[in-house]
mmCIF file of C-alpha atoms in Angstrom:
data_model
loop_
_atom_site.group_PDB
_atom_site.id
_atom_site.type_symbol
_atom_site.label_atom_id
_atom_site.label_comp_id
_atom_site.label_asym_id
_atom_site.label_seq_id
_atom_site.Cartn_x
_atom_site.Cartn_y
_atom_site.Cartn_z
ATOM 1 C CA MET S 1 -17.325 0.305 57.681
ATOM 2 C CA LEU S 2 -19.865 -2.342 56.853
ATOM 3 C CA TYR S 3 -18.132 -5.772 55.732
ATOM 4 C CA ALA S 4 -19.404 -7.820 52.758
ATOM 5 C CA THR S 5 -20.761 -11.370 54.121
ATOM 6 C CA ALA S 6 -21.388 -14.829 52.100
ATOM 7 C CA SER S 7 -25.192 -13.930 52.005
ATOM 8 C CA GLN S 8 -24.863 -10.485 49.980
ATOM 9 C CA THR S 9 -24.983 -10.201 46.441
ATOM 10 C CA VAL S 10 -23.482 -8.039 44.309
ATOM 11 C CA GLY S 11 -25.839 -4.568 44.248
ATOM 12 C CA PRO S 12 -26.312 -2.187 45.319
ATOM 13 C CA TYR S 13 -22.786 -2.233 47.307
ATOM 14 C CA LEU S 14 -20.215 -3.936 45.325
ATOM 15 C CA HIS S 15 -17.328 -5.298 47.066
ATOM 16 C CA ILE S 16 -15.223 -7.443 46.048
ATOM 17 C CA GLY S 17 -12.800 -7.969 48.517
ATOM 18 C CA LEU S 18 -9.671 -6.471 47.012
ATOM 19 C CA THR S 19 -8.912 -4.154 49.394
ATOM 20 C CA GLY S 20 -5.067 -3.738 49.532
ATOM 21 C CA LEU S 21 -4.828 -4.822 45.695
ATOM 22 C CA ASN S 22 -4.622 -1.263 44.474
ATOM 23 C CA CYS S 23 -2.134 -0.775 42.045
ATOM 24 C CA ALA S 24 -2.679 2.584 41.330
ATOM 25 C CA ASP S 25 1.067 3.452 40.075
ATOM 26 C CA LEU S 26 2.489 0.896 37.360
ATOM 27 C CA THR S 27 5.709 2.683 37.625
ATOM 28 C CA ALA S 28 6.594 1.942 41.545
ATOM 29 C CA GLY S 29 8.515 -1.151 40.650
ATOM 30 C CA SER S 30 10.613 0.368 38.149
ATOM 31 C CA PRO S 31 12.536 3.544 39.048
ATOM 32 C CA GLU S 32 14.644 2.895 35.821
ATOM 33 C CA LEU S 33 11.813 2.543 33.767
ATOM 34 C CA ALA S 34 12.223 4.051 30.512
ATOM 35 C CA GLY S 35 9.524 5.544 28.184
ATOM 36 C CA GLN S 36 7.625 8.640 28.782
ATOM 37 C CA ARG S 37 5.415 8.604 32.115
ATOM 38 C CA ILE S 38 2.066 9.311 31.894
ATOM 39 C CA VAL S 39 -0.940 10.124 34.097
ATOM 40 C CA ILE S 40 -4.577 8.921 32.853
ATOM 41 C CA GLU S 41 -7.635 10.559 34.900
ATOM 42 C CA GLY S 42 -11.172 10.280 34.407
ATOM 43 C CA ARG S 43 -14.669 9.238 35.541
ATOM 44 C CA VAL S 44 -16.881 6.389 35.356
ATOM 45 C CA THR S 45 -20.664 7.529 35.159
ATOM 46 C CA ASP S 46 -23.917 5.487 34.927
ATOM 47 C CA GLY S 47 -26.551 5.836 32.377
ATOM 48 C CA ARG S 48 -28.197 9.328 34.039
ATOM 49 C CA GLY S 49 -24.358 10.753 34.034
ATOM 50 C CA GLU S 50 -24.223 10.285 38.062
ATOM 51 C CA PRO S 51 -20.808 9.017 39.257
ATOM 52 C CA VAL S 52 -20.198 5.503 40.122
ATOM 53 C CA PRO S 53 -18.541 5.547 43.510
ATOM 54 C CA ASP S 54 -17.591 1.842 44.034
ATOM 55 C CA GLY S 55 -16.491 0.366 40.565
ATOM 56 C CA MET S 56 -13.307 -0.785 39.882
ATOM 57 C CA LEU S 57 -10.855 -0.787 36.925
ATOM 58 C CA GLU S 58 -8.155 -2.766 35.560
ATOM 59 C CA ILE S 59 -5.815 -2.244 33.006
ATOM 60 C CA TRP S 60 -3.312 -4.093 31.081
ATOM 61 C CA GLN S 61 -1.077 -2.866 28.926
ATOM 62 C CA ALA S 62 2.504 -3.420 27.102
ATOM 63 C CA ASN S 63 5.739 -1.689 27.799
ATOM 64 C CA PRO S 64 7.275 1.378 26.263
ATOM 65 C CA ALA S 65 8.769 -1.485 23.991
ATOM 66 C CA GLY S 66 5.567 -2.752 22.656
ATOM 67 C CA ARG S 67 5.902 -5.960 24.567
ATOM 68 C CA TYR S 68 3.649 -7.656 27.112
ATOM 69 C CA ARG S 69 4.766 -9.558 30.235
ATOM 70 C CA HIS S 70 3.183 -12.445 29.244
ATOM 71 C CA ALA S 71 4.238 -16.199 28.382
ATOM 72 C CA ASP S 72 2.260 -15.779 25.171
ATOM 73 C CA ASP S 73 4.406 -12.397 24.132
ATOM 74 C CA SER S 74 7.792 -13.904 23.156
ATOM 75 C CA ARG S 75 8.882 -11.784 20.472
ATOM 76 C CA GLU S 76 12.421 -10.294 20.800
ATOM 77 C CA LEU S 77 12.180 -6.956 22.260
ATOM 78 C CA PRO S 78 12.811 -5.968 25.478
ATOM 79 C CA LEU S 79 11.169 -6.638 28.754
ATOM 80 C CA THR S 80 10.967 -3.766 31.494
ATOM 81 C CA ALA S 81 12.368 -5.214 34.999
ATOM 82 C CA GLY S 82 9.596 -4.596 37.556
ATOM 83 C CA PHE S 83 6.872 -3.686 34.828
ATOM 84 C CA THR S 84 3.925 -5.796 34.394
ATOM 85 C CA GLY S 85 1.903 -3.720 32.663
ATOM 86 C CA PHE S 86 -1.091 -4.336 35.207
ATOM 87 C CA GLY S 87 -2.995 -1.904 37.023
ATOM 88 C CA ARG S 88 -6.113 -1.552 39.245
ATOM 89 C CA VAL S 89 -7.668 1.195 40.867
ATOM 90 C CA PRO S 90 -11.210 1.383 42.862
ATOM 91 C CA THR S 91 -13.260 4.496 41.789
ATOM 92 C CA GLY S 92 -13.411 7.550 44.007
ATOM 93 C CA PRO S 93 -16.919 9.052 45.329
ATOM 94 C CA ASP S 94 -17.098 11.082 42.428
ATOM 95 C CA GLY S 95 -16.513 8.222 40.278
ATOM 96 C CA GLY S 96 -12.784 9.449 39.671
ATOM 97 C CA PHE S 97 -9.813 7.066 38.788
ATOM 98 C CA ARG S 98 -6.061 7.482 38.269
ATOM 99 C CA PHE S 99 -3.402 5.322 37.207
ATOM 100 C CA VAL S 100 0.503 6.325 36.798
ATOM 101 C CA THR S 101 1.723 4.395 34.077
ATOM 102 C CA VAL S 102 4.191 4.744 30.811
ATOM 103 C CA LYS S 103 2.798 5.273 27.040
ATOM 104 C CA PRO S 104 2.489 1.808 25.738
ATOM 105 C CA GLY S 105 4.399 0.820 22.380
ATOM 106 C CA ALA S 106 2.690 -0.349 19.105
ATOM 107 C CA VAL S 107 1.936 -4.165 19.399
ATOM 108 C CA PRO S 108 1.071 -6.407 16.214
ATOM 109 C CA GLY S 109 -2.501 -7.256 15.180
ATOM 110 C CA ILE S 110 -3.738 -10.212 14.560
ATOM 111 C CA ASP S 111 -3.079 -9.643 10.759
ATOM 112 C CA GLY S 112 0.588 -8.493 11.750
ATOM 113 C CA ARG S 113 0.407 -5.016 11.353
ATOM 114 C CA PRO S 114 0.902 -2.405 14.281
ATOM 115 C CA GLN S 115 -2.006 -1.598 16.504
ATOM 116 C CA ALA S 116 -1.785 1.959 17.466
ATOM 117 C CA PRO S 117 -0.336 2.598 21.267
ATOM 118 C CA HIS S 118 -3.379 1.453 23.747
ATOM 119 C CA VAL S 119 -4.378 0.286 27.027
ATOM 120 C CA MET S 120 -6.673 -2.450 27.521
ATOM 121 C CA VAL S 121 -9.545 -1.925 30.278
ATOM 122 C CA SER S 122 -12.262 -3.839 32.339
ATOM 123 C CA VAL S 123 -14.746 -1.954 34.501
ATOM 124 C CA PHE S 124 -16.491 -3.735 37.224
ATOM 125 C CA THR S 125 -19.270 -2.204 38.879
ATOM 126 C CA ARG S 126 -22.661 -2.542 40.543
ATOM 127 C CA GLY S 127 -25.541 -3.277 38.116
ATOM 128 C CA LEU S 128 -23.326 -5.867 35.843
ATOM 129 C CA VAL S 129 -23.148 -9.413 36.134
ATOM 130 C CA LYS S 130 -19.996 -9.329 34.235
ATOM 131 C CA HIS S 131 -17.614 -6.762 33.794
ATOM 132 C CA VAL S 132 -17.279 -5.192 30.809
ATOM 133 C CA ALA S 133 -14.300 -4.500 28.491
ATOM 134 C CA THR S 134 -12.545 -1.428 26.330
ATOM 135 C CA ARG S 135 -9.465 0.196 24.668
ATOM 136 C CA LEU S 136 -8.121 3.475 25.931
ATOM 137 C CA TYR S 137 -6.286 5.076 22.299
ATOM 138 C CA PHE S 138 -4.232 8.519 22.824
ATOM 139 C CA GLY S 139 -5.660 11.682 21.338
ATOM 140 C CA ASP S 140 -2.382 12.742 20.186
ATOM 141 C CA GLU S 141 -1.329 9.518 18.300
ATOM 142 C CA ALA S 142 -3.566 10.640 15.299
ATOM 143 C CA ARG S 143 -1.870 8.218 12.397
ATOM 144 C CA ALA S 144 -1.391 5.071 14.565
ATOM 145 C CA ASN S 145 -4.878 5.250 15.216
ATOM 146 C CA GLY S 146 -5.893 5.885 11.864
ATOM 147 C CA ALA S 147 -4.393 3.208 10.948
ATOM 148 C CA ASP S 148 -5.489 0.655 13.861
ATOM 149 C CA THR S 149 -7.709 -2.232 12.436
ATOM 150 C CA VAL S 150 -9.626 -2.643 15.904
ATOM 151 C CA LEU S 151 -10.435 1.154 15.850
ATOM 152 C CA ALA S 152 -11.441 0.995 12.271
ATOM 153 C CA LEU S 153 -14.233 -1.592 13.717
ATOM 154 C CA VAL S 154 -16.094 1.196 15.469
ATOM 155 C CA PRO S 155 -18.103 3.256 13.496
ATOM 156 C CA ALA S 156 -16.083 6.790 13.294
ATOM 157 C CA ALA S 157 -19.260 8.834 15.412
ATOM 158 C CA ARG S 158 -18.620 6.397 18.290
ATOM 159 C CA ARG S 159 -14.657 6.182 18.018
ATOM 160 C CA ALA S 160 -14.050 9.320 20.252
ATOM 161 C CA THR S 161 -15.589 7.301 23.186
ATOM 162 C CA LEU S 162 -12.175 5.294 23.305
ATOM 163 C CA VAL S 163 -10.045 7.987 23.237
ATOM 164 C CA ALA S 164 -7.822 10.124 25.872
ATOM 165 C CA GLU S 165 -7.201 13.674 25.114
ATOM 166 C CA PRO S 166 -4.243 14.949 26.443
ATOM 167 C CA ASP S 167 -4.296 17.304 29.373
ATOM 168 C CA GLY S 168 -1.147 18.922 29.505
ATOM 169 C CA VAL S 169 2.423 17.216 29.363
ATOM 170 C CA GLY S 170 2.009 13.654 30.254
ATOM 171 C CA ARG S 171 -1.631 13.884 31.391
ATOM 172 C CA TYR S 172 -4.392 12.391 29.447
ATOM 173 C CA ARG S 173 -8.431 12.328 30.431
ATOM 174 C CA TRP S 174 -10.554 9.804 29.551
ATOM 175 C CA ASN S 175 -14.112 9.366 30.979
ATOM 176 C CA VAL S 176 -15.999 5.797 31.146
ATOM 177 C CA VAL S 177 -20.180 6.445 30.495
ATOM 178 C CA LEU S 178 -21.582 2.979 31.463
ATOM 179 C CA GLN S 179 -24.791 3.481 29.018
ATOM 180 C CA GLY S 180 -26.849 6.523 27.164
ATOM 181 C CA PRO S 181 -25.700 9.453 25.073
ATOM 182 C CA GLY S 182 -22.084 8.949 24.284
ATOM 183 C CA GLU S 183 -21.780 5.706 25.775
ATOM 184 C CA THR S 184 -17.960 4.191 26.083
ATOM 185 C CA VAL S 185 -17.818 1.369 23.192
ATOM 186 C CA PHE S 186 -17.170 -1.988 25.238
ATOM 187 C CA PHE S 187 -16.033 -5.380 23.264
ATOM 188 C CA ASP S 188 -17.420 -8.468 23.461
ATOM 189 C CA ILE S 189 -14.195 -10.817 24.314
#
């Protein structure tokens, strides 16, 4: 194995030094966790449709009650012991990734109206000076998705790039396309 040194740049070999901080199973610290356990799987591809084998995804989400484990979320909703809502995984040789988590609850938007259940996603990979940020919504939440004010800002023809489709019971499939046809919608935050 080749290790990164201080004189190396980000590309063409991305090595952020986060070995050991792989957190693919957000439910591992919460055996009594309430809510629907789900698996989110997919691939990260570049503008040519080639897999990105050396990327990393981070996710952050609310618990099933719709509360984040964060000091700014002081709502009177239950917190879940051992559940941080944070996950991080590297992509595999085929660009694949997999998270095990629980389906998040709805959270209030800036206007106070509920947002559809969603997961915030940051993508880090070679060729990017700064990570890109997006959201993952659930295809079986059509009513909530239709009322979500953030999703409504995205042109209708591009919304599908943010929606994970059910792929069996408790499984969702969602791919990240970094550029080109079918590019995932990314947000400036």
